[in-house]
Short mmCIF file of C-alpha atoms in Angstrom, two decimals:
data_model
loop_
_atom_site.label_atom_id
_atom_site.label_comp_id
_atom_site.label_asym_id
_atom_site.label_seq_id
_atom_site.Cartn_x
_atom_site.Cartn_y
_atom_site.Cartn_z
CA UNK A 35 0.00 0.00 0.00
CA UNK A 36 1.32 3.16 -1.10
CA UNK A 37 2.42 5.49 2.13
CA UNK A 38 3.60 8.95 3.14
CA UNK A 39 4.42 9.38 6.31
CA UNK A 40 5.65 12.83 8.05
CA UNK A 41 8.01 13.50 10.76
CA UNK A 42 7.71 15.16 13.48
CA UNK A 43 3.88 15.20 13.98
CA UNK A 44 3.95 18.53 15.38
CA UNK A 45 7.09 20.88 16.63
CA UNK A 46 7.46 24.27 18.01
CA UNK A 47 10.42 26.69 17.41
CA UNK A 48 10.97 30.04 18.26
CA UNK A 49 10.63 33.01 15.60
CA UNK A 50 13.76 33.35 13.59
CA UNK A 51 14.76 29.82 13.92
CA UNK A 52 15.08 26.94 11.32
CA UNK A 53 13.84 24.04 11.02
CA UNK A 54 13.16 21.20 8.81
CA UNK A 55 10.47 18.83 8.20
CA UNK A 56 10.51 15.20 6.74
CA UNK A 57 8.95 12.98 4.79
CA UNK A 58 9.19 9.63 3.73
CA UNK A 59 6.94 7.62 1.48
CA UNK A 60 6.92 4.38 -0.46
CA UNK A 61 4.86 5.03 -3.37
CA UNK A 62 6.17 3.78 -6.33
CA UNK A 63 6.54 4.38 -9.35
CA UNK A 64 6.81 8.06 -8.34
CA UNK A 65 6.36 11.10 -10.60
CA UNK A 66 6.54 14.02 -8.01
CA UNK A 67 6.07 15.12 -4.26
CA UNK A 68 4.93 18.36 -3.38
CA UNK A 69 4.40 20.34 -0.46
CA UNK A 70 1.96 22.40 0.70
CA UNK A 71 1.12 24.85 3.61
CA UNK A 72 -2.78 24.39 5.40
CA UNK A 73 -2.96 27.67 7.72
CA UNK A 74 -5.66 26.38 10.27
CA UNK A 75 -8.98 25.80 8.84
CA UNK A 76 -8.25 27.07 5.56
CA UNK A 77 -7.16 25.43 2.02
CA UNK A 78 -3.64 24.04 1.31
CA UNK A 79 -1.38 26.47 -0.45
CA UNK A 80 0.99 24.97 -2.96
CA UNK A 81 4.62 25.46 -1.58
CA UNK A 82 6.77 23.25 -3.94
CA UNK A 83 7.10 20.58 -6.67
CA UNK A 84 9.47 18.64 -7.27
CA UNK A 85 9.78 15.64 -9.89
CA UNK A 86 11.92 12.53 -10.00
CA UNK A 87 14.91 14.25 -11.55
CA UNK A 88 15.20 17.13 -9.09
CA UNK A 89 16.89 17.18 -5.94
CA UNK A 90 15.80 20.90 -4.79
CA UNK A 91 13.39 23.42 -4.80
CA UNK A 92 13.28 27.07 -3.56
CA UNK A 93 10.43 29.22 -2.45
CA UNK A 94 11.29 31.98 -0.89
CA UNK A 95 12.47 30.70 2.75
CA UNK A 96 11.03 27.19 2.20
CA UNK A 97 13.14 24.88 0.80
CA UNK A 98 12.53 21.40 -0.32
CA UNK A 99 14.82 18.48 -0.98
CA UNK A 100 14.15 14.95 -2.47
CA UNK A 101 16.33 11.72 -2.46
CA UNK A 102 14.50 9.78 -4.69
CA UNK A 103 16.70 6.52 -3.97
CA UNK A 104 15.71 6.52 -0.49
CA UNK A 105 12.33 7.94 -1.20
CA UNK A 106 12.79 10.90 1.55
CA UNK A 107 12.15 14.33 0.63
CA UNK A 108 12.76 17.41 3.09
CA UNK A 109 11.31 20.86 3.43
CA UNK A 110 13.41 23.34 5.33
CA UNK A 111 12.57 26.96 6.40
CA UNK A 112 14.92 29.50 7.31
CA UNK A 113 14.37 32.41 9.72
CA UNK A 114 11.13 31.24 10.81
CA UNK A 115 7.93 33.74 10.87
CA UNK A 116 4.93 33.77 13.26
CA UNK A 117 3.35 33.38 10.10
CA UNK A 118 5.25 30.36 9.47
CA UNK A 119 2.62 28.73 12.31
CA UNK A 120 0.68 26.47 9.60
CA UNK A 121 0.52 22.61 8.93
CA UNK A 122 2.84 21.40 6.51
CA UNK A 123 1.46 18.67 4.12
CA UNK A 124 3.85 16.33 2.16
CA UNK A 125 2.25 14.78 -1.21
CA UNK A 126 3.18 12.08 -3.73
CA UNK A 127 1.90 11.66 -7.06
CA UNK A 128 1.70 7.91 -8.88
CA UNK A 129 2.84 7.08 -12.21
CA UNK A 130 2.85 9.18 -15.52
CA UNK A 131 -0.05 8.85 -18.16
CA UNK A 132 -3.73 8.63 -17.23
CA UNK A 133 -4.58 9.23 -13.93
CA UNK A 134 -2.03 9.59 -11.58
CA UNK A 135 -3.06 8.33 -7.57
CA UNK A 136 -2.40 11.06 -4.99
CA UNK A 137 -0.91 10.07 -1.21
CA UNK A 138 -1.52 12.42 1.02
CA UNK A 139 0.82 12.81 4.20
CA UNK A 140 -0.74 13.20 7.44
CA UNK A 141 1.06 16.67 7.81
CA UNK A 142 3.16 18.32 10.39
CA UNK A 143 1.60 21.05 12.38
CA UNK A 144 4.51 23.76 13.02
CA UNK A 145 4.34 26.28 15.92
CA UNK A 146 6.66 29.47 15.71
CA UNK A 147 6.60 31.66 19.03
CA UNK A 148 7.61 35.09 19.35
CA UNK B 26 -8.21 36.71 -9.33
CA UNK B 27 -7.60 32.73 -10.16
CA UNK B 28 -9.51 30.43 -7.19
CA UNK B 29 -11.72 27.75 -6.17
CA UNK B 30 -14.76 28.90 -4.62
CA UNK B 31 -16.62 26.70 -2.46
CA UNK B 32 -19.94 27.63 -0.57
CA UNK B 33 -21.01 27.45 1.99
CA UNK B 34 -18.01 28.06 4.27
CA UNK B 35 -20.64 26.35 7.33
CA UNK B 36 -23.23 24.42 7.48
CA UNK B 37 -25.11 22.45 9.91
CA UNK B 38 -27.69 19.97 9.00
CA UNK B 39 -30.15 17.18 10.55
CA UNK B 40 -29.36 13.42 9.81
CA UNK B 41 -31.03 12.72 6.43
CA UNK B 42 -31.60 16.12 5.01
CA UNK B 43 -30.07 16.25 1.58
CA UNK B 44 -27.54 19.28 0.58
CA UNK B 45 -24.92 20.22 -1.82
CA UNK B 46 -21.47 21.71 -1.32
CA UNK B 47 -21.31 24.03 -4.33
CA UNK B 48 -17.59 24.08 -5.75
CA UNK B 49 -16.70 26.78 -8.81
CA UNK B 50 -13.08 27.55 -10.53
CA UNK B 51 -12.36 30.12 -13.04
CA UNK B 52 -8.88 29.05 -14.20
CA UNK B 53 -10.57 26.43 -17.00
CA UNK B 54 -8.90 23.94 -15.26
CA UNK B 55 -10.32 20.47 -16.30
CA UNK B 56 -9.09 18.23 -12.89
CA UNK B 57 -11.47 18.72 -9.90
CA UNK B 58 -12.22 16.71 -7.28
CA UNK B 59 -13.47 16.54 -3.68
CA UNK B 60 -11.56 15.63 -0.41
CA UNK B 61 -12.86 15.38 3.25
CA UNK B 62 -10.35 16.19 5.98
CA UNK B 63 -10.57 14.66 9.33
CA UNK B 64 -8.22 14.84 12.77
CA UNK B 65 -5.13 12.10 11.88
CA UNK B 66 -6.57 10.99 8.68
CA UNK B 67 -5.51 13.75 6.81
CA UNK B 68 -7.17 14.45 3.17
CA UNK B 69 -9.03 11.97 1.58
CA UNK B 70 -10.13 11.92 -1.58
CA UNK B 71 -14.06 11.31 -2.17
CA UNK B 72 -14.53 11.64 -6.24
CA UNK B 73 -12.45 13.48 -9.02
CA UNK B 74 -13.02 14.31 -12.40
CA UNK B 75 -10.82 14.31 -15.62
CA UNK B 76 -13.09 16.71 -17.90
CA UNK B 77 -16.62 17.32 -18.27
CA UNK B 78 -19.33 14.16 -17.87
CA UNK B 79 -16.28 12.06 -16.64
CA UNK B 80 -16.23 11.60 -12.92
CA UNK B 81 -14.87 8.52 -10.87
CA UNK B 82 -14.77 7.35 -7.08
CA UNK B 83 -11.78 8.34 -5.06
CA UNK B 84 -10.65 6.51 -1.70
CA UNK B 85 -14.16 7.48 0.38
CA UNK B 86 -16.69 7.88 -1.87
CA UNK B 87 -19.46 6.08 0.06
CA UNK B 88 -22.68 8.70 0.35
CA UNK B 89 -21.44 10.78 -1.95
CA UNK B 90 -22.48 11.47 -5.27
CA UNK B 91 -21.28 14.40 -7.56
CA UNK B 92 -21.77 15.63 -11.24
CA UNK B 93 -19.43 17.71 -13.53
CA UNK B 94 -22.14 19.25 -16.42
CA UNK B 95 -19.78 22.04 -17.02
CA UNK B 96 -16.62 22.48 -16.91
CA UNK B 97 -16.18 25.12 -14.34
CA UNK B 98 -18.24 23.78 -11.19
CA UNK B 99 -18.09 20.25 -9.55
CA UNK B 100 -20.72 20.04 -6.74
CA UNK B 101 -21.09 17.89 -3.82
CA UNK B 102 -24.20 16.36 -2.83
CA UNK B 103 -25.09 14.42 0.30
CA UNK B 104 -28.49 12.55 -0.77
CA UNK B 105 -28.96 10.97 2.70
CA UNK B 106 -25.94 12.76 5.48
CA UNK B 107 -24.81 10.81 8.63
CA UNK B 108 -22.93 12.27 11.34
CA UNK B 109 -19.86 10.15 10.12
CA UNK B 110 -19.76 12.57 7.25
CA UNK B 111 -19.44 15.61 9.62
CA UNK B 112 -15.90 17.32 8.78
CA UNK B 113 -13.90 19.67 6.69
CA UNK B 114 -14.12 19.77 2.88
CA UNK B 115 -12.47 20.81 0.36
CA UNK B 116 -12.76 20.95 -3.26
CA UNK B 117 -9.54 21.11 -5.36
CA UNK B 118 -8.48 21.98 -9.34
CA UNK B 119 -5.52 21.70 -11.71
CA UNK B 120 -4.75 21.70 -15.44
CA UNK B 121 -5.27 18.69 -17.01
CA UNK B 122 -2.36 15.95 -15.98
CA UNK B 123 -0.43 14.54 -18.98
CA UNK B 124 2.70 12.43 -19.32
CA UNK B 125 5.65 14.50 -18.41
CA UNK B 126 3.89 17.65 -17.19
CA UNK B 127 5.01 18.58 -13.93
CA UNK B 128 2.41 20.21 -12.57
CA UNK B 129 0.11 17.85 -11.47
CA UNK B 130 -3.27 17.48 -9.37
CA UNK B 131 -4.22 19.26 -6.28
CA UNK B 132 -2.76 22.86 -7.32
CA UNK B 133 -5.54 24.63 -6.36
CA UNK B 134 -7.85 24.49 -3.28
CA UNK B 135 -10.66 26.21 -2.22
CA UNK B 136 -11.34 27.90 1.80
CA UNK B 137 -13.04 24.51 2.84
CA UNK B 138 -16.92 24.11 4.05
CA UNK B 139 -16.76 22.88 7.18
CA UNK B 140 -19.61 20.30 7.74
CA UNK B 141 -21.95 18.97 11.10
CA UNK B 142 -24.36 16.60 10.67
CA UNK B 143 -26.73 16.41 14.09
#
């Protein structure tokens, strides 16, 4: 069964801190993981997308990283933001042509205090 | 402004009253589809559909029914609700998905309609 699992389920850091976020999933074949930020209550935001052949990807302050070998991807952000305070979503997409299945992470709900 | 627009943003309801979730995009995008988010599940998907007329069950698709006449609105309707359908929904859409595009499903979302069935 295809999985994506998130690490750590939740984590709090102070404001102006980094941190990083991880995922791991066994979906296979994979054709590309992306993340997204879910501010409380409201829809996911695309952060990042990354596909097989790319190792990382840069939004801003959010960066992403994939090891496709080891099926692990990471999403780091630098000088954390109250704003920041969100739940971080981790998604894989299934093979290429036709419909592709989606596996949705569980997420992991970041705290940043001032 | 390029969104999903889902209404309403809360509803309550009795057990057995029928309703719809109304979800609208105006990006042209032919993917839509319908999740349901719960505490530690996560999003599930309920149905999605590839283009007009052409809709298909996703993981949780039990109660649900939906219909895609056009191509810009996908709405969700609950012939018969249950309080095991009480939660957060949301309706998503993205260009259509090809071989090689990067892109892929799920790029838009809508604000969520948050759901109680009594």
């Amino acid at each position: 069964k295809n999985q994506v699992e998130q690490s750590p389920q939740s984590l709090i850091i102070l404001e102006g801190k980094n941190c990083t976020l991880q995922c791991n999933y066994t979906v296979s074949p994979f054709s590309n993981l992306r993340w997204y930020k879910q501010d409380t209550g409201r829809g996911p935001v695309s952060l990042t997308i990354m596909t097989f052949s790319e190792n990382t990807k840069s939004n801003g302050r959010y960066t992403a990283t994939l090891d496709a070998d080891t099926k692990q991807s990471s999403l780091h952000i630098t000088a954390s933001q109250l704003s920041d305070s969100a739940s971080y979503i981790c998604v894989v997409r299934g093979p290429s042509g036709g419909y592709q299945k989606v596996t949705f992470g569980i997420g992991t709900k970041l705290q940043v205090i001032p | 402004e390029a969104q999903v627009t889902q209404n309403p943003r809360y509803l309550i309801t009795v057990t057995g009253k029928k309703l719809t979730v109304t979800c609208s995009q105006n990006m042209n995008h032919e993917y839509m589809s319908w999740y349901r988010q719960d505490p530690g599940l996560g999003l599930r998907q309920i149905y999605y559909s590839m283009n007009v007329e052409v809709t298909d069950k996703g993981d949780v698709p039990e109660g649900y029914k939906v219909s895609r006449k056009e191509k810009r609105n996908f709405p969700l309707i609950l012939e018969s609700p249950s309080p095991n359908q009480t939660s957060l929904y949301f309706c998503a859409s993205s260009l259509r998905q090809g071989a090689g595009m990067s892109q892929g499903t799920e790029a838009f979302f809508g604000q969520g309609t948050r759901l109680t069935v009594v």
